[in-house]
Structure formats: C-alpha cells, structure tokens
mmCIF file of C-alpha atoms and ligand atoms in Angstrom:
data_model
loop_
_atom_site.group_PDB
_atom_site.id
_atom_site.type_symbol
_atom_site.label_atom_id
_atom_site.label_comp_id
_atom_site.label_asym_id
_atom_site.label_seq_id
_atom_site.Cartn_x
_atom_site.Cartn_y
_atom_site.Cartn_z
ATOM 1 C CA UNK A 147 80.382 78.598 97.311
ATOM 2 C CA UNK A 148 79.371 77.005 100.691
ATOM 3 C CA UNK A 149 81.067 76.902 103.591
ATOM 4 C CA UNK A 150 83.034 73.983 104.327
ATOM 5 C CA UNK A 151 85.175 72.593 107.244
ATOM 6 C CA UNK A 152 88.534 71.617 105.429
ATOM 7 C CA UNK A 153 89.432 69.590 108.610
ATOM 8 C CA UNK A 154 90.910 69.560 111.983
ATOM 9 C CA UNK A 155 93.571 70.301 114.564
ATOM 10 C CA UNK A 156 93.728 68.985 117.964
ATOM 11 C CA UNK A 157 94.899 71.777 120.109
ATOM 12 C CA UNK A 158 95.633 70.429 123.433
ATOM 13 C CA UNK A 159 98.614 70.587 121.575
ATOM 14 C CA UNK A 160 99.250 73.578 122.183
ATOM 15 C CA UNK A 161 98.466 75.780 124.643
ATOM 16 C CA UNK A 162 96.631 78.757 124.104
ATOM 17 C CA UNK A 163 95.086 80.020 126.886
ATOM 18 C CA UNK A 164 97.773 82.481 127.505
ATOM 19 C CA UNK A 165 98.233 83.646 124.201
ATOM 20 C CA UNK A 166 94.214 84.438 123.769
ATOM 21 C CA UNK A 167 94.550 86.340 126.662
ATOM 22 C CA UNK A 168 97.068 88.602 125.459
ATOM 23 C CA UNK A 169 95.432 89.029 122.345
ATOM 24 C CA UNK A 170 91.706 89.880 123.878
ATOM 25 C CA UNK A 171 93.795 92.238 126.272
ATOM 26 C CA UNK A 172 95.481 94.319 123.289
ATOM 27 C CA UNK A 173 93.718 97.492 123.003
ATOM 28 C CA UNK A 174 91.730 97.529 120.097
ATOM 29 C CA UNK A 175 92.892 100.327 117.394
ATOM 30 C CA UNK A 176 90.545 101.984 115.004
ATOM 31 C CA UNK A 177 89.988 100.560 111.619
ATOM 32 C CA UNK A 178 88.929 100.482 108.376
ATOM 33 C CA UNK A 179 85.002 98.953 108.713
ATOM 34 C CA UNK A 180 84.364 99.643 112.467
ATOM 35 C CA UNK A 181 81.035 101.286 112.229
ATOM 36 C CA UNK A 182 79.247 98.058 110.589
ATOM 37 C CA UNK A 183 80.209 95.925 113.898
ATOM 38 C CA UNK A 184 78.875 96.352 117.018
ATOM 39 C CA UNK A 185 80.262 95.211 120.630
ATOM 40 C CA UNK A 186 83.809 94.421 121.145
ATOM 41 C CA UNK A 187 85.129 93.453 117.697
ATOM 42 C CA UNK A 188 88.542 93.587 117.414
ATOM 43 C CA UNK A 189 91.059 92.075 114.295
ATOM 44 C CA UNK A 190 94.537 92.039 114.997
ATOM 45 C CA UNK A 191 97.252 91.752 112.609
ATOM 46 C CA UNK A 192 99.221 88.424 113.386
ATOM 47 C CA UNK A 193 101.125 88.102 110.081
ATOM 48 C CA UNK A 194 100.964 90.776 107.495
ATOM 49 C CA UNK A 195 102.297 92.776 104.218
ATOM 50 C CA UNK A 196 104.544 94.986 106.634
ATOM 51 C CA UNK A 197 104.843 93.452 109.634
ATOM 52 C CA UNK A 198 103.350 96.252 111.413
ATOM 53 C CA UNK A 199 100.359 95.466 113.802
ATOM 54 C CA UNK A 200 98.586 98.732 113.087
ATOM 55 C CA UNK A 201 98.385 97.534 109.024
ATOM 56 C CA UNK A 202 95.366 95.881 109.337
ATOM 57 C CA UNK A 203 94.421 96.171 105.890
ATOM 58 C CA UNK A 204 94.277 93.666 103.300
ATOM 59 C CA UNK A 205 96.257 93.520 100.741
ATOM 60 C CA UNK A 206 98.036 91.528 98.114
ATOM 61 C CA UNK A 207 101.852 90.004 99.121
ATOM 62 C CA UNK A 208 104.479 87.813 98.248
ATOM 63 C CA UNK A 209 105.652 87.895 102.095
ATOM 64 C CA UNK A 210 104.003 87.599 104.853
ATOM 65 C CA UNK A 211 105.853 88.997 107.916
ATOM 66 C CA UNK A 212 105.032 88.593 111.463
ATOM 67 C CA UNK A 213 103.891 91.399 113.494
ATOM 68 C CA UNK A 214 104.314 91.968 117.477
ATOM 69 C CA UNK A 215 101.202 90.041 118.048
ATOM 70 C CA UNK A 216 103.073 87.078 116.572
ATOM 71 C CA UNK A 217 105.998 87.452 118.032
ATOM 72 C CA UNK A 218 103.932 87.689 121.979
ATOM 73 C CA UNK A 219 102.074 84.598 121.195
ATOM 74 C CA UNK A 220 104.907 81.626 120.796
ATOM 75 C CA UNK A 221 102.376 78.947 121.040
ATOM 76 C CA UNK A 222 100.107 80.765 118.290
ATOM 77 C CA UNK A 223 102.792 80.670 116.130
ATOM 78 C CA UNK A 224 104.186 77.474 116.276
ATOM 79 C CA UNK A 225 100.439 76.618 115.571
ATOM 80 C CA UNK A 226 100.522 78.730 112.906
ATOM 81 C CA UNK A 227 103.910 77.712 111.117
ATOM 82 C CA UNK A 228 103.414 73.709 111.784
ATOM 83 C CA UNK A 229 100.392 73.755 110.084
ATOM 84 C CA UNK A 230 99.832 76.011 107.289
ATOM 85 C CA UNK A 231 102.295 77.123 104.292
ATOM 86 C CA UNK A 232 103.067 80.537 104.049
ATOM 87 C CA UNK A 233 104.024 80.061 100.075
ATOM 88 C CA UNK A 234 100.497 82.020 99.287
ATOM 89 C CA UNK A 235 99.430 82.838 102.580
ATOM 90 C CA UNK A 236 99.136 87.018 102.391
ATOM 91 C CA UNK A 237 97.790 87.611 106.033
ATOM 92 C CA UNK A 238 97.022 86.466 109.321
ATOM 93 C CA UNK A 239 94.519 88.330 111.875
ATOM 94 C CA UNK A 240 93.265 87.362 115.185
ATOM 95 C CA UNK A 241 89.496 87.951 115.625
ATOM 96 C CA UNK A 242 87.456 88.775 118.800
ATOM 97 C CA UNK A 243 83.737 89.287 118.844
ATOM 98 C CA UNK A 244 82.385 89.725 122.133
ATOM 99 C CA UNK A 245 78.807 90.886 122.626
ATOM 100 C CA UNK A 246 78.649 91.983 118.852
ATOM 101 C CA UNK A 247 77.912 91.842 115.264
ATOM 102 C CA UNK A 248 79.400 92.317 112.335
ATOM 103 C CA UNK A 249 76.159 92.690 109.800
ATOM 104 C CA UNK A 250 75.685 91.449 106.002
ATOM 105 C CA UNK A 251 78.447 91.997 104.003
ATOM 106 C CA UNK A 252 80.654 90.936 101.192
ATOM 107 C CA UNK A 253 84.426 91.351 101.141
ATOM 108 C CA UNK A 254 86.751 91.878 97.587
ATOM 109 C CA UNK A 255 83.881 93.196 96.507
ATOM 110 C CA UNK A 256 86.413 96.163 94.917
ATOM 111 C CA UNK A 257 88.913 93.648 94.102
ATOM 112 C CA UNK A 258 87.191 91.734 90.977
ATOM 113 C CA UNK A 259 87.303 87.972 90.406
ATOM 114 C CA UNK A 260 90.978 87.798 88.558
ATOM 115 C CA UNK A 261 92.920 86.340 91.237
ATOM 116 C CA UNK A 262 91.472 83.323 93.690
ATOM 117 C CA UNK A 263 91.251 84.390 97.344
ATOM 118 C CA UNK A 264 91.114 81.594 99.913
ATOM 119 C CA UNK A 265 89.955 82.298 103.391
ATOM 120 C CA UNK A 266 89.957 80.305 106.039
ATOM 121 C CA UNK A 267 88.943 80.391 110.263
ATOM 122 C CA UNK A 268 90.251 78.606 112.648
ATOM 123 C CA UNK A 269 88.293 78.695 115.692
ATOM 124 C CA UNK A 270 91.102 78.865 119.033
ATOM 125 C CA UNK A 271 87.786 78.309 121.341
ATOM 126 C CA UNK A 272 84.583 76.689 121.700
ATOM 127 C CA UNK A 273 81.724 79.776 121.856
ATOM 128 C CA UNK A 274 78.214 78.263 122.239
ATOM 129 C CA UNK A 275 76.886 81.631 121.782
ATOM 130 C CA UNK A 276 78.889 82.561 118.801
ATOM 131 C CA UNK A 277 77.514 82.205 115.412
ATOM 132 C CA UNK A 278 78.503 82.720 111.768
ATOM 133 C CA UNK A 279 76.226 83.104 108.844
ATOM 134 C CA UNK A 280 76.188 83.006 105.003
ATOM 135 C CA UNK A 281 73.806 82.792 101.992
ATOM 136 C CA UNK A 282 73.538 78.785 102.939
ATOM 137 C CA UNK A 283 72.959 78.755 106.248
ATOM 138 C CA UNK A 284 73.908 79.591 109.955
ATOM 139 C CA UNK A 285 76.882 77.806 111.483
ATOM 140 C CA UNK A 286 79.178 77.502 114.565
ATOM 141 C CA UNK A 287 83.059 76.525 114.225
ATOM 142 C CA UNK A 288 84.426 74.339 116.784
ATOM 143 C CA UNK A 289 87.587 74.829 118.245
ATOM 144 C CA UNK A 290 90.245 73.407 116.184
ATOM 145 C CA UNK A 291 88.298 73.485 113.002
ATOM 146 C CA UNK A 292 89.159 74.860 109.758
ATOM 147 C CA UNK A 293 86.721 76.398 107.843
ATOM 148 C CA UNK A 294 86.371 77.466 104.356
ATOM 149 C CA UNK A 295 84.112 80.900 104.108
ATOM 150 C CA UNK A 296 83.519 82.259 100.609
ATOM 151 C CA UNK A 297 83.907 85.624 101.816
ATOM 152 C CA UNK A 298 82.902 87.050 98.289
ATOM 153 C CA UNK A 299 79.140 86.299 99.587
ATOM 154 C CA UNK A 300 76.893 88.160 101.729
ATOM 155 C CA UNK A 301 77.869 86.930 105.366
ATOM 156 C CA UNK A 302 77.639 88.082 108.722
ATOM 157 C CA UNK A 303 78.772 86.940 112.560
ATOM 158 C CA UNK A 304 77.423 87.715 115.698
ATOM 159 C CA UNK A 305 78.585 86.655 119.402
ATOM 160 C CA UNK A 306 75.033 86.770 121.622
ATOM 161 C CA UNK A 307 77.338 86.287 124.458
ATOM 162 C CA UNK A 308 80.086 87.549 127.022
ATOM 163 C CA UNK A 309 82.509 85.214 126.860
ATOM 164 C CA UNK A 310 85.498 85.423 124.586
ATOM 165 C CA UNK A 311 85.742 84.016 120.557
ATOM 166 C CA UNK A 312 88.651 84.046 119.495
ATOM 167 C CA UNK A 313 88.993 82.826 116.019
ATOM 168 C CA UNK A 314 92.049 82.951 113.283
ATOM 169 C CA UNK A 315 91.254 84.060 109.920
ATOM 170 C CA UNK A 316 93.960 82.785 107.273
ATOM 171 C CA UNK A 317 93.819 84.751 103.765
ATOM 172 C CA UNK A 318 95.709 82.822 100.668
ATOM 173 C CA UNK A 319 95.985 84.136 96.973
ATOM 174 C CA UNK A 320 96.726 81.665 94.386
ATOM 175 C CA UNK A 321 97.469 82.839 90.329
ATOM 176 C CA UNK A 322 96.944 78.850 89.158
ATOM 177 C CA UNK A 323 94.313 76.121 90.194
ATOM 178 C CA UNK A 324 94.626 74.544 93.937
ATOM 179 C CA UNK A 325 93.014 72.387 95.914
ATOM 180 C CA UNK A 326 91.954 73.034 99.428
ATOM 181 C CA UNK A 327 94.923 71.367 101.118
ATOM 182 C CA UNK A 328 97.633 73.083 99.447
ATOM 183 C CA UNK A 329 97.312 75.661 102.452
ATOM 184 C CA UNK A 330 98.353 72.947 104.968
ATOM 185 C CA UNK A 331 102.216 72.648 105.705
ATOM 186 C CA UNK A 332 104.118 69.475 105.752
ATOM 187 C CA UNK A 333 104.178 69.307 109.247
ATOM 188 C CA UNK A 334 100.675 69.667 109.494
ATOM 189 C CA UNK A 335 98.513 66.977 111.739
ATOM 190 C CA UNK A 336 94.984 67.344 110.150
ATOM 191 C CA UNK A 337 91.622 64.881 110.777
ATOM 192 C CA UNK A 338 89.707 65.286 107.554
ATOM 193 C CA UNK A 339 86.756 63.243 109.095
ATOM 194 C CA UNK A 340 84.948 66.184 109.414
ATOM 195 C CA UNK A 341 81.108 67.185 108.439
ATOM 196 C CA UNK A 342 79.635 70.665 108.131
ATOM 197 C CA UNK A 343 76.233 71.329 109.962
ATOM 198 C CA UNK A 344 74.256 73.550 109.495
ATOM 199 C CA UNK A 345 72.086 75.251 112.879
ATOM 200 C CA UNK A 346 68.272 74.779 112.275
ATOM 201 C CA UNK A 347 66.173 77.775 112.798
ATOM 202 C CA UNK A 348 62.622 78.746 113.137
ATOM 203 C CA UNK A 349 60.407 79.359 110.450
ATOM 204 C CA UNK A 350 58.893 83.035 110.142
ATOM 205 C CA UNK A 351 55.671 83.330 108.382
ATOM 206 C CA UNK A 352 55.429 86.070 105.480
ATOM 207 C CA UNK A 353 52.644 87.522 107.804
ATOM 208 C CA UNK A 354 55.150 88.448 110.716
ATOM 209 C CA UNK A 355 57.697 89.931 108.618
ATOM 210 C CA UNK A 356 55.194 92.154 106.535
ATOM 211 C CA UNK A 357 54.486 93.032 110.357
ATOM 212 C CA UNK A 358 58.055 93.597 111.542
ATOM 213 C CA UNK A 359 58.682 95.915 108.066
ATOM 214 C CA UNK A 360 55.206 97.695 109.329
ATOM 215 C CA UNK A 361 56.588 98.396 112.228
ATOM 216 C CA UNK A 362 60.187 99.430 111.667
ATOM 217 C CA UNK A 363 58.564 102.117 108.898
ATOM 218 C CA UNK A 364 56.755 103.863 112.003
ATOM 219 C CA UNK A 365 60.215 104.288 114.185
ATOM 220 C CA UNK A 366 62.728 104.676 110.821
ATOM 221 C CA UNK A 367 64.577 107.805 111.034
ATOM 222 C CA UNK A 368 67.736 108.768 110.619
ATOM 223 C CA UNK A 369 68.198 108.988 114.480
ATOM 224 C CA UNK A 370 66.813 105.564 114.688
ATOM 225 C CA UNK A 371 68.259 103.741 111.187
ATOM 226 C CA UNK A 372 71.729 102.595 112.807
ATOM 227 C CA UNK A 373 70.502 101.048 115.239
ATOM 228 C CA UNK A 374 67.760 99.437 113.250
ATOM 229 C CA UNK A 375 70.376 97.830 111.009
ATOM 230 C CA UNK A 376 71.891 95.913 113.658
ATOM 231 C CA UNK A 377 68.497 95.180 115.203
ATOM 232 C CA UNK A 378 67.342 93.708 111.950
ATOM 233 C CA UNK A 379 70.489 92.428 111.124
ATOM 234 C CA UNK A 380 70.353 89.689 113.821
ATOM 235 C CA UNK A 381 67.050 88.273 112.722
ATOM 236 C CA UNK A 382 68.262 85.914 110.118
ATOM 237 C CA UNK A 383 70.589 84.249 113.358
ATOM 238 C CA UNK A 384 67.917 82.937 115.066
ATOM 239 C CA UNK A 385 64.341 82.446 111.336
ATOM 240 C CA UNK A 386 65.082 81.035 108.500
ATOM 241 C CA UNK A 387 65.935 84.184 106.317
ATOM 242 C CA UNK A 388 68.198 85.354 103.638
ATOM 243 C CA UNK A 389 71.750 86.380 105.314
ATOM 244 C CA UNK A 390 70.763 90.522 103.377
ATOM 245 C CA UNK A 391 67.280 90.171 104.103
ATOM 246 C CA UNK A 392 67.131 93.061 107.048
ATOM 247 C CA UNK A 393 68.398 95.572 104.126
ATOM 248 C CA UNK A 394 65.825 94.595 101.967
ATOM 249 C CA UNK A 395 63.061 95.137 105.230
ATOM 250 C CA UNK A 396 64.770 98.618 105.574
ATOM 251 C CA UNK A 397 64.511 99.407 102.025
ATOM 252 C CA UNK A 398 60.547 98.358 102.144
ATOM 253 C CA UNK A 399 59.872 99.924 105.809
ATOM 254 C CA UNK A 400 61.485 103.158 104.335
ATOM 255 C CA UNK A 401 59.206 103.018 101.079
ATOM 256 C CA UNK A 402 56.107 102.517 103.558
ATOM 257 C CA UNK A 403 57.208 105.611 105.584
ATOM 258 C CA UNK A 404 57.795 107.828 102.380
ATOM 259 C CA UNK A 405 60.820 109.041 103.904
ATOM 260 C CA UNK A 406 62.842 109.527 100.782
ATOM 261 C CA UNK A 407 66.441 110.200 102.713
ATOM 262 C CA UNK A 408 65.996 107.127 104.535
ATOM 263 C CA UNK A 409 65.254 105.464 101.290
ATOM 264 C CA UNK A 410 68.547 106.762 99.550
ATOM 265 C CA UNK A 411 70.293 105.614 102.657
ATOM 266 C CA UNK A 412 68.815 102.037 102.911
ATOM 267 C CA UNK A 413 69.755 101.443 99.417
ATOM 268 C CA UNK A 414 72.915 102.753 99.309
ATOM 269 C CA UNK A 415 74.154 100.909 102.788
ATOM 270 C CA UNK A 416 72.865 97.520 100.477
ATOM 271 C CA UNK A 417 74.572 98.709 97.359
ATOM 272 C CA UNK A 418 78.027 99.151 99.311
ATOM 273 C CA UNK A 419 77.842 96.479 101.865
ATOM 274 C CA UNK A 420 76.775 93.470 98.947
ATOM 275 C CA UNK A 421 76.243 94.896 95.653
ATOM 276 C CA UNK A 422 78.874 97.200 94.269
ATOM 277 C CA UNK A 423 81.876 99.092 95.423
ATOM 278 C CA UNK A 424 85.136 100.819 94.017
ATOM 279 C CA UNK A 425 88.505 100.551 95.580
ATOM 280 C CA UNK A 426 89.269 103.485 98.274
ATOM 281 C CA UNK A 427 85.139 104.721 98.394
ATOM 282 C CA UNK A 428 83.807 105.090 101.672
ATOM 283 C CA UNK A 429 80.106 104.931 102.917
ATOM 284 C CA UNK A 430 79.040 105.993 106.644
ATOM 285 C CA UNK A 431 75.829 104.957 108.345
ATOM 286 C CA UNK A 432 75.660 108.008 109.966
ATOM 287 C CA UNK A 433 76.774 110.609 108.106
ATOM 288 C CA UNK A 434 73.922 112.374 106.386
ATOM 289 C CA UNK A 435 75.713 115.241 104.705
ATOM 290 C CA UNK A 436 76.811 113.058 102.189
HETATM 291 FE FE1 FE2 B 658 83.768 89.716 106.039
#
C-alpha cells in the first residue's frame, strides 16, 4: 500500500527540544538489525511489551508499558497519550538517523499476513536532508506529520546529513477491520488537510546503470561487498529506481565477475532482507563461514 500522511499535529504545543535531546544523548545499545544501517541509527524503546528500554524487539501485546525513556521525556508523553489510543497500540520507539542508512528491507516478513499491523511516524523535527523511501516513491515527513508506511514493502531511509531526525514510530495490531483514525485518542487535535508528495528525482538511463553494474563487478569482493551495499543502496534516493534495485545490480555485477561466493551472498542478503524469512533466522553481511 502507499504511503500516506494520516494528518497533523501542531507541536509548538509542546515542547520538545529538551526531550529530543535526551533521547539523541542516550547511548545507543546493540540490537537486533544493526549491521544493515549505517551512521548513527539508534531506536529506543518509548513504550513497550515489558517496559524495559533494552526490549527493543517487536512483538505482539495487549499492554503497552512505558519504559525509562518515557518516563524522562514528560512532554513526549503527554504528546503521546493526548493523541493516540493505546487500546491496540503494541509499541512505541524513538528513531535517530544521523549520517546513515538503513538499506532495502521489509519488516513482518516472518510474521505472515493473519493479523493487520499498522505503523505509523511521526516526525518530532524538520530534516531537509532526511529522506524515506518505498516501492512508490521517495518522501520527506514534516514535523508534526503522521505518516502511514506499509512496512511489509521493500523500504529504506537515509539521513545525508549531520543534524538530528528524530522521528516516532507508532506500531498498532488490530484482529477486526479499522480505519486509519481509530489510532487517534479522543483528545487528539489532528488537521486532516494534508497531501502526500512525492520528491522528484533524476532519470538514469539503462546505459549508465549497465555501466555502474560493470563497474561494481570489477571491485566486488567480499572485502568490498558491505560497503558496496550501502553505496548502491543510496542510489535510488537521489534516480528514479526501484527502492531493491542495488540488490538486483549486486546480484548482476557478481554474475559478470563469476565470483560464485559473492553470488550466493548477493542473493541471499535479497532473499532475507525482501523475499523470505523464518522467525528467529539470522543472516550477516559479513560473515562468510556461513
Ligand atoms: Fe523497516
């Protein structure tokens, strides 16, 4: 499904500043899919399962409990609890990309279609450098917006910048049919005149990218292949390409090179990242003992 902005919160009522700054100044802990971002990416448990900041997996709930991050942020959280309902809300996390990436990928992948996942961003800041992409189209959230991402489709993010982006990300579960409000709470001030844009980007010729796949197959290795994945990953940010295209570049740049390891690798980094995956199985980019 495309991405949509569900509407908007003004939030010069509330003030934030000093709660983003405690959040970009908690050190970030390891977790589960570090090693496909790059830069300073950081999620932070705000409201979880447990209630303990260092759960920062998700997983189903029937209460969502706030963790120390919540309770350190009062403005944050009177943000949070005047405007959305916590009936089906499962978790909360802060999110900080700063000079980074996070490349193509799908989420619930593992988790099947049974149940209907909702996720939503809030951005808390504007970040002019800050981007988010999907299989429609590259976009930038505003501050204040809420934004509908079909997570279940290849997307990506990337901050080209410095300067922080903070951003909420809201995940709901509902068993029966909803609409896109039900997340709001009563209290809840929204502006539904809102329109989703879309960034325009430049048009690359088949000619350049049979070039680009040319030249990645000469430098492909397996010293070389991370850091060609996040390389490639940001081309479809700035040309008009398919959000997974870079994988499928890597897959043919491999092929050209012969190099049958790298080929394995390339196509099983695509199969795990947007094709296929069971619950609990692991795949590293740079572990080539597997
Ligand atoms: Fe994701």
């Amino acid at each position: 499904m495309p991405p949509r902005i569900i509407g908007k919160i003004d939030l010069r009522d509330y003030n934030l500043t000093r709660d983003i700054e405690h959040l970009n100044s908690v050190t970030k802990q390891p977790e589960e899919y570090d090693e496909f971002g790059q830069g300073h990416w950081k999620n932070l448990s705000i409201y979880n399962a447990s209630g303990d900041a260092s759960d920062t997996q998700y997983r189903s709930t029937d209460h969502c409990l706030p963790t120390e991050h919540a309770l350190a942020c009062l403005h944050l959280r009177e943000f949070i609890h005047t405007h959305f309902k916590f009936d089906n809300l499962q978790m909360v996390r802060a999110r900080s990309l700063v000079d980074g990436l996070v490349i193509p990928h799908r989420d619930f992948v593992e988790l099947g279609q049974k149940t209907k996942y909702f996720r939503v961003f809030v951005a808390l800041e504007d970040n002019d450098e800050s981007f988010h992409s999907d299989e429609h189209g590259v976009f930038q959230m505003r501050a204040g917006e809420v934004w509908y991402l079909d997570a279940g489709i290849s997307h990506a993010a990337v901050n080209f910048g410095l300067h922080s982006r903070m951003f909420l990300c809201l995940d709901f579960m509902f068993e029966d049919a909803f609409v896109d409000t039900d997340i709001f709470g009563a209290q809840a001030a929204i502006d539904f005149d809102c329109h989703t844009t879309y960034i325009e980007r430049q048009p690359l010729h088949t000619t350049h990218v049979s070039e680009i796949i040319s030249a990645t197959s000469k430098i492909i290795n397996r010293h070389t292949f991370k850091d060609i994945v996040f390389a490639l990953s940001k081309y479809h940010f700035i040309y008009d390409l398919p959000v997974s295209s870079c994988y499928d570049w890597i897959i043919s740049a491999a092929r050209q090179a012969d190099n049958l390891e790298i080929i394995d690798k390339a196509v099983g980094l695509r199969r795990y990242l947007i094709e296929q995956r069971d619950i609990g199985q692991r795949y590293a980019i740079n572990d080539w003992n597997a």
